[in-house]
């Protein structure tokens, strides 16, 4: 059974489009995250949700909007995509006070 | 400003030998450290962690050492196996209920038969 899953795995789209990436975890964790791995390979936190509430929002353009319909799901919607948004986006989850985060397989977004 | 640094982008080791991956940090608020392993086209997988109250943690072939005064930690893999070939990320977290992880850039380990 997949613990943290993301869809789609690959996403190719044109500049200006709006797209969403979905994430689901079946670990029973209360906290979920979105990370971005850019071309320099750094993994950087974008957002964190705890029990459907936003608790961390790093400096991310307003075009990025996370949505958590329930504590097992955290989706990422991106408006007006730009070339610089091309990256691999990872979803992760953890227990509220646990340090170990469990990652999904990633979504490679390519904006042309 | 990189708060977690992995200065070696790659490391090559022969099967059966020891692999030593290094990590330095600058933020004194970090008190929990983790190593993740990542294969291509997969997400990072948690490997081992250490709290600042310890200086060593061991799990099978993997041992993490922490030197708080030097703000340095290392991951030892003994013996190294070809299946260990992957990118290894060091991550650090301050004492927080919400576990914000700051990652290093990663070190690619290649273990040759």
mmCIF file of C-alpha atoms in Angstrom:
data_model
loop_
_atom_site.group_PDB
_atom_site.id
_atom_site.type_symbol
_atom_site.label_atom_id
_atom_site.label_comp_id
_atom_site.label_asym_id
_atom_site.label_seq_id
_atom_site.Cartn_x
_atom_site.Cartn_y
_atom_site.Cartn_z
ATOM 1 C CA UNK A 1 0.000 0.000 0.000
ATOM 2 C CA UNK A 2 1.297 3.419 -0.953
ATOM 3 C CA UNK A 3 1.732 5.619 2.105
ATOM 4 C CA UNK A 4 1.915 9.008 0.382
ATOM 5 C CA UNK A 5 0.705 9.230 -3.196
ATOM 6 C CA UNK A 6 0.708 12.084 -5.676
ATOM 7 C CA UNK A 7 -0.990 12.573 -9.007
ATOM 8 C CA UNK A 8 0.037 13.190 -11.665
ATOM 9 C CA UNK A 9 3.637 11.983 -11.685
ATOM 10 C CA UNK A 10 4.456 14.093 -14.737
ATOM 11 C CA UNK A 11 2.806 17.291 -15.849
ATOM 12 C CA UNK A 12 3.718 19.227 -18.980
ATOM 13 C CA UNK A 13 1.836 22.434 -19.629
ATOM 14 C CA UNK A 14 2.147 25.824 -21.251
ATOM 15 C CA UNK A 15 2.803 29.157 -19.625
ATOM 16 C CA UNK A 16 -0.296 30.860 -18.346
ATOM 17 C CA UNK A 17 -2.250 27.676 -17.674
ATOM 18 C CA UNK A 18 -3.695 26.659 -14.306
ATOM 19 C CA UNK A 19 -2.935 23.200 -12.953
ATOM 20 C CA UNK A 20 -3.423 21.145 -9.797
ATOM 21 C CA UNK A 21 -1.416 18.418 -8.113
ATOM 22 C CA UNK A 22 -3.134 16.061 -5.702
ATOM 23 C CA UNK A 23 -1.670 14.368 -2.640
ATOM 24 C CA UNK A 24 -3.101 11.715 -0.358
ATOM 25 C CA UNK A 25 -1.634 9.944 2.668
ATOM 26 C CA UNK A 26 -2.974 6.837 4.377
ATOM 27 C CA UNK A 27 -0.663 6.978 7.383
ATOM 28 C CA UNK A 28 -3.131 8.703 9.666
ATOM 29 C CA UNK A 29 -0.795 11.681 10.015
ATOM 30 C CA UNK A 30 -2.114 15.075 11.038
ATOM 31 C CA UNK A 31 0.452 17.214 9.223
ATOM 32 C CA UNK A 32 1.100 17.477 5.497
ATOM 33 C CA UNK A 33 3.608 19.471 3.487
ATOM 34 C CA UNK A 34 4.484 20.628 0.007
ATOM 35 C CA UNK A 35 8.135 20.912 -0.994
ATOM 36 C CA UNK A 36 9.703 22.182 -4.195
ATOM 37 C CA UNK A 37 12.937 20.750 -5.571
ATOM 38 C CA UNK A 38 14.332 23.201 -8.070
ATOM 39 C CA UNK A 39 17.015 22.816 -10.718
ATOM 40 C CA UNK A 40 19.702 23.278 -8.084
ATOM 41 C CA UNK A 41 18.293 20.236 -6.292
ATOM 42 C CA UNK A 42 17.402 22.027 -3.065
ATOM 43 C CA UNK A 43 14.304 20.733 -1.326
ATOM 44 C CA UNK A 44 12.467 23.738 0.050
ATOM 45 C CA UNK A 45 9.334 23.814 2.168
ATOM 46 C CA UNK A 46 6.440 25.675 0.605
ATOM 47 C CA UNK A 47 3.446 24.959 2.831
ATOM 48 C CA UNK A 48 2.454 22.915 5.829
ATOM 49 C CA UNK A 49 -1.028 22.009 6.996
ATOM 50 C CA UNK A 50 -2.065 20.558 10.323
ATOM 51 C CA UNK A 51 -5.560 19.113 10.571
ATOM 52 C CA UNK A 52 -6.639 21.084 7.500
ATOM 53 C CA UNK A 53 -5.233 24.362 8.840
ATOM 54 C CA UNK A 54 -2.353 26.226 7.238
ATOM 55 C CA UNK A 55 0.525 26.498 9.717
ATOM 56 C CA UNK A 56 3.535 27.244 7.519
ATOM 57 C CA UNK A 57 3.523 29.420 4.442
ATOM 58 C CA UNK A 58 6.986 30.203 3.180
ATOM 59 C CA UNK A 59 7.643 32.962 0.694
ATOM 60 C CA UNK A 60 5.713 31.528 -2.198
ATOM 61 C CA UNK A 61 3.910 33.530 -4.929
ATOM 62 C CA UNK A 62 0.191 33.950 -4.447
ATOM 63 C CA UNK A 63 -0.307 31.954 -7.626
ATOM 64 C CA UNK A 64 0.278 28.870 -5.473
ATOM 65 C CA UNK A 65 -2.700 27.912 -3.336
ATOM 66 C CA UNK A 66 -2.812 24.781 -1.204
ATOM 67 C CA UNK A 67 -6.133 23.246 -0.270
ATOM 68 C CA UNK A 68 -6.767 20.581 2.341
ATOM 69 C CA UNK A 69 -10.287 19.098 2.121
ATOM 70 C CA UNK A 70 -9.457 16.716 4.986
ATOM 71 C CA UNK A 71 -6.358 15.752 6.925
ATOM 72 C CA UNK A 72 -5.517 12.926 4.514
ATOM 73 C CA UNK A 73 -5.402 15.177 1.448
ATOM 74 C CA UNK A 74 -3.407 18.247 0.523
ATOM 75 C CA UNK A 75 -3.726 19.556 -3.009
ATOM 76 C CA UNK A 76 -1.665 22.255 -4.685
ATOM 77 C CA UNK A 77 -3.216 24.546 -7.254
ATOM 78 C CA UNK A 78 -1.030 26.781 -9.381
ATOM 79 C CA UNK A 79 -2.437 29.673 -11.388
ATOM 80 C CA UNK A 80 -0.852 31.400 -14.382
ATOM 81 C CA UNK A 81 2.073 29.011 -14.614
ATOM 82 C CA UNK A 82 5.497 30.479 -15.378
ATOM 83 C CA UNK A 83 8.668 28.926 -16.754
ATOM 84 C CA UNK A 84 10.302 29.228 -13.326
ATOM 85 C CA UNK A 85 7.658 26.982 -11.823
ATOM 86 C CA UNK A 86 9.250 24.014 -13.564
ATOM 87 C CA UNK A 87 10.472 21.745 -10.774
ATOM 88 C CA UNK A 88 9.680 18.562 -8.925
ATOM 89 C CA UNK A 89 7.028 19.014 -6.262
ATOM 90 C CA UNK A 90 6.959 16.633 -3.322
ATOM 91 C CA UNK A 91 4.178 16.079 -0.871
ATOM 92 C CA UNK A 92 5.018 14.753 2.604
ATOM 93 C CA UNK A 93 3.295 13.946 5.866
ATOM 94 C CA UNK A 94 4.221 13.468 9.505
ATOM 95 C CA UNK A 95 2.677 13.064 12.909
ATOM 96 C CA UNK A 96 1.989 16.398 14.536
ATOM 97 C CA UNK A 97 4.994 16.326 16.777
ATOM 98 C CA UNK A 98 7.046 13.824 14.804
ATOM 99 C CA UNK A 99 10.139 14.841 12.977
ATOM 100 C CA UNK A 100 10.188 12.059 10.427
ATOM 101 C CA UNK A 101 8.391 13.106 7.290
ATOM 102 C CA UNK A 102 7.259 10.597 4.710
ATOM 103 C CA UNK A 103 7.434 11.737 1.120
ATOM 104 C CA UNK A 104 5.421 11.014 -1.959
ATOM 105 C CA UNK A 105 7.091 10.065 -5.262
ATOM 106 C CA UNK A 106 7.047 13.619 -6.574
ATOM 107 C CA UNK A 107 5.394 15.394 -9.503
ATOM 108 C CA UNK A 108 7.689 16.671 -12.216
ATOM 109 C CA UNK A 109 6.157 19.852 -13.589
ATOM 110 C CA UNK A 110 7.466 21.213 -16.867
ATOM 111 C CA UNK A 111 6.222 24.566 -18.071
ATOM 112 C CA UNK A 112 6.896 25.329 -21.723
ATOM 113 C CA UNK B 1 22.050 31.409 2.949
ATOM 114 C CA UNK B 2 22.450 27.658 3.258
ATOM 115 C CA UNK B 3 21.818 26.605 6.833
ATOM 116 C CA UNK B 4 22.531 22.954 6.041
ATOM 117 C CA UNK B 5 25.510 22.222 3.843
ATOM 118 C CA UNK B 6 26.651 19.064 2.159
ATOM 119 C CA UNK B 7 29.891 20.114 0.554
ATOM 120 C CA UNK B 8 30.542 16.908 -1.357
ATOM 121 C CA UNK B 9 28.223 16.608 -4.331
ATOM 122 C CA UNK B 10 29.333 13.026 -4.951
ATOM 123 C CA UNK B 11 31.183 10.136 -3.379
ATOM 124 C CA UNK B 12 32.402 6.885 -4.907
ATOM 125 C CA UNK B 13 33.087 3.836 -2.756
ATOM 126 C CA UNK B 14 33.809 0.181 -3.415
ATOM 127 C CA UNK B 15 31.398 -2.469 -2.236
ATOM 128 C CA UNK B 16 32.217 -3.676 1.270
ATOM 129 C CA UNK B 17 34.042 -0.489 2.254
ATOM 130 C CA UNK B 18 32.817 2.281 4.513
ATOM 131 C CA UNK B 19 30.913 5.254 3.086
ATOM 132 C CA UNK B 20 31.109 8.486 5.063
ATOM 133 C CA UNK B 21 28.762 11.308 4.149
ATOM 134 C CA UNK B 22 29.221 14.668 5.830
ATOM 135 C CA UNK B 23 26.906 17.506 6.720
ATOM 136 C CA UNK B 24 27.463 20.888 8.385
ATOM 137 C CA UNK B 25 24.893 23.269 9.781
ATOM 138 C CA UNK B 26 24.967 26.874 10.893
ATOM 139 C CA UNK B 27 21.724 27.371 12.820
ATOM 140 C CA UNK B 28 22.219 26.825 16.569
ATOM 141 C CA UNK B 29 18.473 26.305 16.955
ATOM 142 C CA UNK B 30 18.626 22.991 15.112
ATOM 143 C CA UNK B 31 18.362 20.136 17.556
ATOM 144 C CA UNK B 32 17.125 17.218 15.486
ATOM 145 C CA UNK B 33 18.872 15.838 12.456
ATOM 146 C CA UNK B 34 17.817 13.353 9.831
ATOM 147 C CA UNK B 35 19.223 11.565 6.842
ATOM 148 C CA UNK B 36 17.114 10.753 3.834
ATOM 149 C CA UNK B 37 17.938 8.542 0.886
ATOM 150 C CA UNK B 38 16.584 9.248 -2.574
ATOM 151 C CA UNK B 39 16.536 7.090 -5.667
ATOM 152 C CA UNK B 40 15.867 8.668 -9.101
ATOM 153 C CA UNK B 41 12.193 9.384 -9.810
ATOM 154 C CA UNK B 42 11.222 8.570 -6.227
ATOM 155 C CA UNK B 43 10.593 10.656 -3.140
ATOM 156 C CA UNK B 44 13.133 10.881 -0.303
ATOM 157 C CA UNK B 45 12.953 7.997 2.169
ATOM 158 C CA UNK B 46 13.706 8.496 5.846
ATOM 159 C CA UNK B 47 16.844 6.622 6.852
ATOM 160 C CA UNK B 48 18.005 7.544 10.338
ATOM 161 C CA UNK B 49 17.831 10.444 12.762
ATOM 162 C CA UNK B 50 19.561 11.782 15.827
ATOM 163 C CA UNK B 51 18.560 14.156 18.581
ATOM 164 C CA UNK B 52 20.990 16.756 19.900
ATOM 165 C CA UNK B 53 21.032 15.027 23.271
ATOM 166 C CA UNK B 54 22.929 12.148 21.674
ATOM 167 C CA UNK B 55 26.175 11.992 19.758
ATOM 168 C CA UNK B 56 25.601 8.669 18.036
ATOM 169 C CA UNK B 57 22.703 6.642 16.729
ATOM 170 C CA UNK B 58 23.004 3.289 15.039
ATOM 171 C CA UNK B 59 20.599 1.282 12.925
ATOM 172 C CA UNK B 60 22.036 -1.794 11.266
ATOM 173 C CA UNK B 61 24.664 -0.758 8.746
ATOM 174 C CA UNK B 62 23.889 2.939 9.245
ATOM 175 C CA UNK B 63 25.348 5.098 12.008
ATOM 176 C CA UNK B 64 24.945 8.829 12.410
ATOM 177 C CA UNK B 65 27.426 10.824 14.472
ATOM 178 C CA UNK B 66 26.728 14.311 15.778
ATOM 179 C CA UNK B 67 29.367 16.818 16.895
ATOM 180 C CA UNK B 68 27.390 19.744 18.284
ATOM 181 C CA UNK B 69 30.385 21.924 19.043
ATOM 182 C CA UNK B 70 31.523 21.662 15.441
ATOM 183 C CA UNK B 71 27.955 21.779 14.102
ATOM 184 C CA UNK B 72 28.775 18.708 12.079
ATOM 185 C CA UNK B 73 27.164 15.360 11.508
ATOM 186 C CA UNK B 74 28.112 12.373 9.450
ATOM 187 C CA UNK B 75 26.467 9.227 8.173
ATOM 188 C CA UNK B 76 28.524 6.042 8.085
ATOM 189 C CA UNK B 77 27.444 3.082 6.004
ATOM 190 C CA UNK B 78 29.300 -0.148 6.738
ATOM 191 C CA UNK B 79 29.608 -2.252 4.703
ATOM 192 C CA UNK B 80 28.521 -0.342 1.628
ATOM 193 C CA UNK B 81 26.415 -2.209 -0.914
ATOM 194 C CA UNK B 82 25.609 -1.374 -4.560
ATOM 195 C CA UNK B 83 21.954 -0.908 -3.550
ATOM 196 C CA UNK B 84 23.063 1.996 -1.350
ATOM 197 C CA UNK B 85 23.815 4.012 -4.487
ATOM 198 C CA UNK B 86 21.483 6.996 -4.224
ATOM 199 C CA UNK B 87 21.409 10.664 -3.266
ATOM 200 C CA UNK B 88 21.619 11.217 0.489
ATOM 201 C CA UNK B 89 20.087 14.335 1.994
ATOM 202 C CA UNK B 90 20.910 15.710 5.398
ATOM 203 C CA UNK B 91 18.053 17.604 7.083
ATOM 204 C CA UNK B 92 17.746 19.552 10.307
ATOM 205 C CA UNK B 93 14.902 20.787 12.444
ATOM 206 C CA UNK B 94 14.556 23.136 15.389
ATOM 207 C CA UNK B 95 12.650 22.030 18.462
ATOM 208 C CA UNK B 96 9.189 22.517 17.092
ATOM 209 C CA UNK B 97 5.870 20.757 17.117
ATOM 210 C CA UNK B 98 5.542 21.236 13.389
ATOM 211 C CA UNK B 99 8.900 19.873 12.302
ATOM 212 C CA UNK B 100 10.079 22.291 9.664
ATOM 213 C CA UNK B 101 12.916 20.517 7.921
ATOM 214 C CA UNK B 102 15.782 22.363 6.259
ATOM 215 C CA UNK B 103 17.546 20.185 3.714
ATOM 216 C CA UNK B 104 21.066 20.141 2.383
ATOM 217 C CA UNK B 105 21.717 19.880 -1.325
ATOM 218 C CA UNK B 106 22.457 16.170 -1.196
ATOM 219 C CA UNK B 107 25.427 13.903 -1.868
ATOM 220 C CA UNK B 108 25.259 11.300 -4.613
ATOM 221 C CA UNK B 109 26.778 8.036 -3.405
ATOM 222 C CA UNK B 110 27.937 5.484 -5.941
ATOM 223 C CA UNK B 111 28.902 2.077 -4.628
ATOM 224 C CA UNK B 112 30.664 -0.019 -7.212
ATOM 225 C CA UNK B 113 30.860 -3.830 -7.119
#
